[in-house]
Amino acid sequence: MDAALGLPVLVGLIAVALLFDFLNGLHDAANSIATIVSTRVLRPQFAVFWAAFFNFVAFMVFGLHVAQTIGTGIIDPAIVDAQVIFAALVGAIVWNVVTWALGIPSSSSHALIGGLVGGGMAKAGISAAVWSGLSKTVLAIVLSPLVGFLLAMILVAIVSWASVRSTPFAVDRAFRILQFASASLYSLGHGGNDAQKTMGIIAVLLYSQGHLGSEFFVPFWVVLSCQAAMAMGTLMGGWRIVRTMGLRITKLTPMQGFCAETGGAATLFMATYLGVPVSTTHTITGAIVGVGAARRVSAVRWNVASSIVYAWVITIPASAIVAALTWWAVRIFVK
């Protein structure tokens, strides 16, 4: 373990971590509100307040299994120091800002994981990685959108069968109301999975500096700070990405929006319970594609969907490279 940090440096690093959490909420606001906005059930300014509230209260529903995975299951906690954490956060923040500016719905979660891997390996080489936790996370890159896709398709089939005797007007009216519930559940899952990633970063930093004693845990003030930062970011919205997620992939009705959000929420709830840090972006995109494909394959704009997949593939390597370069730059500067 490296020498203890001064209080100003420690506070500064925690502030950078909370900045990432804020940007995570800003970047991923689209995940929570894209469907309910695109179906015109809620106006954007009201939708972000709705999502931010459920982002914040998520800690009351879920345990902290994802924070535990991020804190101890991606890179070896023994090699964590201020430089590694700073490099990881810079790698994630830079990638988030670039993709947000371009309107690309990439994964904030995988940007942070890539940053951790890049910073850790710059310091300690390949041995820095905890391969069991990392492989579980990489597997989730494939599984989370696939599960969201399948659940959303199944829900569309069930709901369509159940509504066959109802008029289109009655179905539309019913699902406009039900979308409030599905959007709430998805925002709850988003806050429960994503905010925990920053909790894990701050907790492992405190642990590396001896502030948590011999046992790794997440202090309650860290939980509240991270949930609040993410909720504030969600309030700021990410309108470019909302347009991509809610309008450009496929055209959604309230019934389809309900199915996409419910399928995505179920995926996030399962992942959070299992402690797997999945991408909420991947999950809701898979669900939106699923409801579009359930109508007809041509209803999905596959060129838009494929460009999103390209961003997914390069997120971890890109943020890892930025983090590694940051670690070396800080090391040279400090020397």
Coordinates of C-alpha atoms in Angstrom, one line a residue:
M1 CA 0.0 0.0 0.0
D2 CA 1.3 3.4 -0.9
A3 CA 1.9 6.3 1.5
A4 CA -1.2 7.9 2.9
L5 CA -2.6 10.8 1.0
G6 CA -3.1 14.3 2.4
L7 CA -6.6 15.2 3.2
P8 CA -6.9 17.8 0.3
V9 CA -5.7 15.2 -2.3
L10 CA -8.1 12.6 -0.9
V11 CA -11.1 15.0 -1.0
G12 CA -10.1 16.1 -4.5
L13 CA -10.1 12.5 -5.7
I14 CA -13.5 11.9 -4.2
A15 CA -14.7 15.0 -5.9
V16 CA -13.5 13.7 -9.2
A17 CA -15.3 10.4 -8.6
L18 CA -18.5 12.3 -7.8
L19 CA -18.0 14.3 -11.0
F20 CA -17.9 11.0 -12.9
D21 CA -21.1 10.0 -11.2
F22 CA -22.7 13.2 -12.2
L23 CA -21.6 12.8 -15.8
N24 CA -22.8 9.2 -15.7
G25 CA -26.3 10.5 -14.8
L26 CA -26.0 13.1 -17.5
H27 CA -24.8 10.6 -20.1
D28 CA -27.3 7.9 -19.1
A29 CA -30.4 10.0 -18.5
A30 CA -31.5 8.8 -22.0
N31 CA -31.5 5.2 -20.7
S32 CA -34.2 6.1 -18.1
I33 CA -36.4 8.5 -20.1
A34 CA -35.9 7.8 -23.8
T35 CA -38.9 5.6 -24.2
I36 CA -41.3 7.6 -22.1
V37 CA -40.3 10.8 -23.9
S38 CA -40.4 9.3 -27.4
T39 CA -43.9 7.9 -26.8
R40 CA -44.9 11.4 -25.6
V41 CA -46.2 10.1 -22.3
L42 CA -44.1 12.7 -20.4
R43 CA -42.4 15.9 -21.6
P44 CA -38.6 15.8 -21.2
Q45 CA -38.4 18.3 -18.4
F46 CA -40.9 16.3 -16.3
A47 CA -39.3 12.9 -17.3
V48 CA -35.9 13.8 -15.9
F49 CA -37.4 14.7 -12.5
W50 CA -39.3 11.4 -12.5
A51 CA -36.1 9.5 -13.4
A52 CA -33.9 11.5 -11.0
F53 CA -36.1 10.7 -8.0
F54 CA -36.0 7.0 -8.6
N55 CA -32.3 7.1 -9.3
F56 CA -31.8 8.6 -5.9
V57 CA -34.0 6.3 -3.8
A58 CA -32.5 3.1 -5.4
F59 CA -30.2 2.5 -2.5
M60 CA -33.2 1.7 -0.3
V61 CA -34.1 -1.2 -2.6
F62 CA -30.8 -2.9 -3.5
G63 CA -27.9 -4.2 -1.6
L64 CA -24.3 -3.1 -2.5
H65 CA -23.2 -6.2 -4.4
V66 CA -22.1 -4.2 -7.5
A67 CA -20.1 -1.8 -5.4
Q68 CA -18.3 -4.8 -3.9
T69 CA -17.5 -6.2 -7.4
I70 CA -16.1 -2.8 -8.6
G71 CA -14.1 -2.3 -5.4
T72 CA -12.5 -5.8 -5.2
G73 CA -13.4 -7.7 -8.3
I74 CA -11.9 -5.8 -11.3
I75 CA -8.4 -5.1 -10.2
D76 CA -6.5 -6.2 -7.1
P77 CA -7.3 -3.7 -4.3
A78 CA -3.7 -4.1 -3.1
I79 CA -2.3 -2.2 -6.1
V80 CA -4.9 0.6 -5.8
D81 CA -3.5 4.1 -5.1
A82 CA -4.3 7.7 -5.8
Q83 CA -2.7 7.6 -9.3
V84 CA -4.6 4.4 -10.3
I85 CA -8.0 5.9 -9.2
F86 CA -7.3 9.3 -10.8
A87 CA -6.2 7.6 -14.1
A88 CA -9.3 5.4 -14.1
L89 CA -11.6 8.3 -13.5
V90 CA -10.0 10.5 -16.2
G91 CA -10.2 7.6 -18.7
A92 CA -13.9 7.1 -18.0
I93 CA -14.7 10.9 -17.9
V94 CA -12.9 11.6 -21.2
W95 CA -14.7 8.7 -23.0
N96 CA -18.1 9.8 -21.5
V97 CA -17.6 13.4 -22.6
V98 CA -16.6 12.4 -26.2
T99 CA -19.5 10.0 -26.7
W100 CA -22.0 12.4 -25.1
A101 CA -20.8 15.2 -27.4
L102 CA -21.3 12.9 -30.4
G103 CA -24.7 11.6 -29.2
I104 CA -23.4 8.0 -29.0
P105 CA -25.1 5.9 -26.2
S106 CA -21.9 4.2 -25.0
S107 CA -21.6 2.6 -21.6
S108 CA -20.4 4.7 -18.6
S109 CA -20.0 1.5 -16.6
H110 CA -17.7 -0.1 -19.1
A111 CA -15.8 3.2 -19.5
L112 CA -15.1 3.1 -15.7
I113 CA -14.1 -0.6 -15.8
G114 CA -11.8 0.1 -18.8
G115 CA -10.3 3.0 -16.8
L116 CA -9.7 0.8 -13.8
V117 CA -8.1 -1.9 -16.0
G118 CA -5.9 0.6 -17.8
G119 CA -4.7 2.4 -14.7
G120 CA -4.1 -0.9 -12.8
M121 CA -2.2 -2.5 -15.6
A122 CA -0.1 0.6 -16.2
K123 CA 1.1 0.2 -12.7
A124 CA 1.3 -3.5 -12.1
G125 CA 1.0 -5.2 -15.5
I126 CA -1.5 -7.9 -16.4
S127 CA -1.4 -9.4 -12.9
A128 CA -3.4 -6.3 -11.7
A129 CA -6.6 -7.7 -13.1
V130 CA -8.9 -9.9 -11.1
W131 CA -9.8 -12.1 -14.1
S132 CA -12.8 -13.9 -12.5
G133 CA -14.6 -10.6 -11.9
L134 CA -13.5 -9.1 -15.2
S135 CA -14.6 -12.0 -17.2
K136 CA -18.0 -11.9 -15.6
T137 CA -18.3 -8.2 -16.5
V138 CA -17.2 -8.8 -20.1
L139 CA -19.7 -11.7 -20.5
A140 CA -22.4 -9.3 -19.3
I141 CA -21.6 -7.0 -22.3
V142 CA -23.1 -9.7 -24.5
L143 CA -25.8 -11.1 -22.2
S144 CA -27.4 -7.9 -20.8
P145 CA -28.6 -6.6 -24.2
L146 CA -29.5 -10.1 -25.3
V147 CA -31.6 -10.7 -22.2
G148 CA -33.2 -7.3 -22.5
F149 CA -34.0 -8.1 -26.2
L150 CA -35.6 -11.4 -25.4
L151 CA -37.6 -10.2 -22.4
A152 CA -38.9 -7.3 -24.4
M153 CA -39.9 -9.5 -27.3
I154 CA -41.7 -11.9 -25.0
L155 CA -43.5 -9.1 -23.3
V156 CA -44.7 -7.7 -26.6
A157 CA -46.1 -11.1 -27.6
I158 CA -47.9 -11.5 -24.2
V159 CA -49.3 -8.0 -24.2
S160 CA -50.4 -8.2 -27.8
W161 CA -52.2 -11.4 -27.2
A162 CA -53.9 -10.0 -24.0
S163 CA -55.0 -6.9 -25.8
V164 CA -56.4 -8.5 -28.9
R165 CA -60.0 -7.8 -28.0
S166 CA -59.3 -4.2 -27.0
T167 CA -59.5 -1.1 -29.2
P168 CA -56.3 0.6 -30.2
F169 CA -57.4 3.7 -28.3
A170 CA -58.0 1.7 -25.1
V171 CA -54.6 -0.1 -25.4
D172 CA -52.9 3.2 -25.9
R173 CA -54.5 4.9 -22.9
A174 CA -53.8 2.0 -20.6
F175 CA -50.2 1.8 -21.5
R176 CA -49.7 5.5 -21.2
I177 CA -50.5 5.0 -17.5
L178 CA -48.5 1.8 -17.2
Q179 CA -45.4 3.5 -18.6
F180 CA -45.2 5.6 -15.5
A181 CA -44.6 2.3 -13.6
S182 CA -42.2 0.8 -16.1
A183 CA -40.2 4.0 -16.3
S184 CA -40.0 4.1 -12.5
L185 CA -38.7 0.5 -12.4
Y186 CA -36.1 1.1 -15.0
S187 CA -34.9 4.3 -13.3
L188 CA -34.7 2.4 -10.1
G189 CA -32.6 -0.3 -11.7
H190 CA -30.4 2.3 -13.4
G191 CA -29.7 4.0 -10.0
G192 CA -29.2 0.7 -8.3
N193 CA -26.6 -0.6 -10.7
D194 CA -24.8 2.5 -12.0
A195 CA -24.4 4.6 -8.8
Q196 CA -22.8 1.6 -7.1
K197 CA -19.9 1.7 -9.5
T198 CA -18.7 5.0 -8.2
M199 CA -19.4 3.9 -4.6
G200 CA -17.0 1.0 -5.2
I201 CA -14.3 3.4 -6.6
I202 CA -14.5 5.7 -3.6
A203 CA -14.7 2.8 -1.1
V204 CA -11.6 1.1 -2.5
L205 CA -9.8 4.5 -2.4
L206 CA -10.7 4.9 1.2
Y207 CA -9.7 1.2 1.9
S208 CA -6.3 1.7 0.2
Q209 CA -5.6 4.6 2.5
G210 CA -6.6 2.7 5.6
H211 CA -9.7 4.6 6.4
L212 CA -12.0 1.6 6.4
G213 CA -9.9 -0.6 8.7
S214 CA -9.2 -4.2 7.7
E215 CA -12.6 -5.0 6.1
F216 CA -13.8 -3.5 2.8
F217 CA -17.2 -1.9 3.0
V218 CA -19.1 1.1 1.6
P219 CA -19.8 3.9 4.2
F220 CA -23.3 5.3 4.2
W221 CA -22.2 8.8 3.4
V222 CA -20.6 7.4 0.2
V223 CA -23.9 5.8 -0.8
L224 CA -25.8 9.0 -0.3
S225 CA -23.3 11.2 -2.1
C226 CA -23.1 8.9 -5.2
Q227 CA -26.9 8.5 -5.4
A228 CA -27.3 12.3 -5.2
A229 CA -24.6 13.0 -7.8
M230 CA -26.2 10.6 -10.3
A231 CA -29.6 12.0 -9.7
M232 CA -28.3 15.6 -10.3
G233 CA -26.7 14.5 -13.5
T234 CA -29.9 12.8 -14.7
L235 CA -31.7 16.2 -14.0
M236 CA -29.4 17.9 -16.5
G237 CA -30.4 15.4 -19.2
G238 CA -28.6 14.1 -22.2
W239 CA -30.8 15.2 -25.1
R240 CA -28.6 14.2 -28.0
I241 CA -28.6 10.6 -26.7
V242 CA -32.3 10.7 -25.9
R243 CA -32.9 11.4 -29.6
T244 CA -30.7 8.4 -30.6
M245 CA -32.2 6.0 -28.1
G246 CA -35.9 7.0 -28.3
L247 CA -36.3 8.1 -31.9
R248 CA -33.6 6.9 -34.2
I249 CA -33.5 3.2 -33.4
T250 CA -37.2 2.5 -34.0
K251 CA -40.6 4.3 -33.5
L252 CA -42.2 3.3 -30.2
T253 CA -45.8 3.2 -29.1
P254 CA -46.7 3.4 -25.3
M255 CA -47.3 -0.4 -25.3
Q256 CA -43.8 -1.0 -26.8
G257 CA -42.3 1.6 -24.5
F258 CA -43.8 -0.3 -21.5
C259 CA -42.4 -3.6 -22.8
A260 CA -38.9 -2.2 -23.4
E261 CA -38.7 -0.5 -20.0
T262 CA -40.1 -3.5 -18.2
G263 CA -37.7 -6.0 -20.0
G264 CA -34.8 -3.7 -19.3
A265 CA -35.7 -3.2 -15.7
A266 CA -36.0 -7.0 -15.1
T267 CA -32.5 -7.4 -16.6
L268 CA -31.1 -4.7 -14.3
F269 CA -32.7 -6.1 -11.2
M270 CA -31.3 -9.5 -11.8
A271 CA -27.8 -8.2 -12.6
T272 CA -27.8 -5.9 -9.5
Y273 CA -28.9 -8.8 -7.3
L274 CA -26.1 -10.9 -8.6
G275 CA -23.5 -8.1 -8.2
V276 CA -22.8 -7.9 -12.0
P277 CA -21.9 -4.3 -13.1
V278 CA -23.9 -4.3 -16.4
S279 CA -24.4 -1.4 -18.8
T280 CA -27.8 0.2 -18.6
T281 CA -27.2 1.6 -22.1
H282 CA -26.7 -1.9 -23.5
T283 CA -29.7 -3.2 -21.7
I284 CA -32.2 -0.6 -22.8
T285 CA -30.9 -0.6 -26.3
G286 CA -31.3 -4.4 -26.6
A287 CA -34.9 -4.0 -25.2
I288 CA -35.8 -1.2 -27.7
V289 CA -34.4 -3.3 -30.6
G290 CA -36.4 -6.3 -29.2
V291 CA -39.8 -4.4 -29.3
G292 CA -39.0 -3.1 -32.8
A293 CA -38.1 -6.5 -34.1
A294 CA -41.2 -8.0 -32.6
R295 CA -43.3 -5.8 -34.9
R296 CA -41.1 -6.5 -37.9
V297 CA -37.4 -6.7 -38.6
S298 CA -37.5 -3.8 -40.9
A299 CA -38.9 -1.6 -38.2
V300 CA -35.4 -1.4 -36.6
R301 CA -32.9 1.0 -38.1
W302 CA -30.1 -1.5 -38.1
N303 CA -27.5 1.0 -39.3
V304 CA -28.1 3.0 -36.1
A305 CA -28.1 -0.1 -33.9
S306 CA -24.8 -1.3 -35.5
S307 CA -23.1 2.0 -34.9
I308 CA -24.1 1.8 -31.2
V309 CA -22.6 -1.7 -31.1
Y310 CA -19.3 -0.5 -32.5
A311 CA -19.1 2.1 -29.6
W312 CA -19.7 -0.7 -27.1
V313 CA -16.9 -2.8 -28.5
I314 CA -14.3 0.0 -28.2
T315 CA -15.4 1.5 -24.9
I316 CA -13.3 -0.6 -22.6
P317 CA -10.1 -0.5 -24.7
A318 CA -10.5 3.2 -25.4
S319 CA -11.0 4.3 -21.8
A320 CA -8.2 1.8 -20.7
I321 CA -5.8 3.5 -23.1
V322 CA -6.7 7.0 -21.9
A323 CA -6.3 5.8 -18.3
A324 CA -2.9 4.2 -18.9
L325 CA -1.6 7.3 -20.6
T326 CA -2.9 9.4 -17.7
W327 CA -1.2 7.2 -15.2
W328 CA 2.2 7.5 -17.0
A329 CA 1.7 11.3 -17.4
V330 CA 1.0 11.7 -13.6
R331 CA 3.9 9.5 -12.7
I332 CA 6.3 11.6 -14.9
F333 CA 4.8 14.8 -13.5
V334 CA 5.0 13.7 -9.8
K335 CA 8.7 12.6 -10.4

